[in-house]
Tab-separated table of C-alpha atoms in Angstrom:
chain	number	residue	atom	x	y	z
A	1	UNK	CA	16.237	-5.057	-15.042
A	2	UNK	CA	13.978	-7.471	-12.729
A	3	UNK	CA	10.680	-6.263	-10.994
A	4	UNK	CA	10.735	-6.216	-7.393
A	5	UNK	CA	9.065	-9.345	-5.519
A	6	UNK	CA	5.473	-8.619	-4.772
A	7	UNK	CA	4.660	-8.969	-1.088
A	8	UNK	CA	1.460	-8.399	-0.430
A	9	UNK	CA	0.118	-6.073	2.289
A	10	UNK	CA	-1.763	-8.950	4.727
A	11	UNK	CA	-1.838	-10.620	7.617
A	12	UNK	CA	0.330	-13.778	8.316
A	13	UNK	CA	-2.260	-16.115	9.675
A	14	UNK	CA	0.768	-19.255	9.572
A	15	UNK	CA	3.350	-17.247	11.757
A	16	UNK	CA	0.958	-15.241	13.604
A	17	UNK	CA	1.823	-14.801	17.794
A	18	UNK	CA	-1.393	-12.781	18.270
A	19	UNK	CA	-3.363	-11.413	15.139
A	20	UNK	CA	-0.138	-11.137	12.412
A	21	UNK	CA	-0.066	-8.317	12.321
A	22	UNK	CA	3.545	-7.696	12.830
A	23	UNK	CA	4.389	-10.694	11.098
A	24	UNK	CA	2.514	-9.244	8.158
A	25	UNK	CA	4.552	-6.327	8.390
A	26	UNK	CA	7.553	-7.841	7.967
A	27	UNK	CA	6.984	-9.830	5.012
A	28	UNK	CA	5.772	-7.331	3.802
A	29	UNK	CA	9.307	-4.821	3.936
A	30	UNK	CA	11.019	-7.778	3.993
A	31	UNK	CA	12.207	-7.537	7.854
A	32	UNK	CA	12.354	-10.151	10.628
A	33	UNK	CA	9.352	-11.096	12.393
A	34	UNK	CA	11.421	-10.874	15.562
A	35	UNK	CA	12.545	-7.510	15.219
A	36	UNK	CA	9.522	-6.129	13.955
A	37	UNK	CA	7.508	-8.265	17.497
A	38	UNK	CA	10.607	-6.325	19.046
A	39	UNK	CA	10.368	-3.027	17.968
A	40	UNK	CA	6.060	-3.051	18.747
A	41	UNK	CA	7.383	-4.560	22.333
A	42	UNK	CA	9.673	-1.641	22.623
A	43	UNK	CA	7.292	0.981	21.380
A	44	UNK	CA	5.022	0.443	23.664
A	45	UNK	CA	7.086	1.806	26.720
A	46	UNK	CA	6.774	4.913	24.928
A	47	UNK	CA	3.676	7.516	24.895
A	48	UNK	CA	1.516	6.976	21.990
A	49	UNK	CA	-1.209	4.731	20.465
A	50	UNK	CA	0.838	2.075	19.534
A	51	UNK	CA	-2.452	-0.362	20.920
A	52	UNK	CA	-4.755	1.304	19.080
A	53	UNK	CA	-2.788	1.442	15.814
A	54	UNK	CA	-2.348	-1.893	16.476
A	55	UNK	CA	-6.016	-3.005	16.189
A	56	UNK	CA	-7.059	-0.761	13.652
A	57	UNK	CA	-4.186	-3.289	11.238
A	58	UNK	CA	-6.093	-6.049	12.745
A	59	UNK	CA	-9.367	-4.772	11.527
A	60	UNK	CA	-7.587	-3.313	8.326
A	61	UNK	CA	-5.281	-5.877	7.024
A	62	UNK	CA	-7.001	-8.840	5.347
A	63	UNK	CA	-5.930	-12.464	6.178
A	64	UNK	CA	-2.642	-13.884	3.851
């Protein structure tokens, strides 16, 4: 049996759009940058604090 990859839990400063934070994201589950961009783009139609959330992973995550 083979460990899992590690993907680390940081910002993607080389494929970044604003901050990387979504691009983070999805290296780190192992998604596409696009549909993760997507699904924040989406989101925030919606009621909730997807800005906010957003900045505190800015100020959370460290640089990749």
């Amino acid at each position: 049996m083979t460990s899992p990859a590690h993907r680390s839990f940081s910002r993607d400063t080389q494929h970044k759009v604003i901050a990387g934070v979504c691009s983070g994201l999805a290296r780190r589950f192992g998604l596409s940058r696009t549909v993760v961009r997507a699904a924040f783009l989406i989101s925030c139609v919606l009621p909730g604090p997807q800005f906010i959330a957003y900045l505190v992973l800015w100020v959370v995550m460290p640089r990749g």
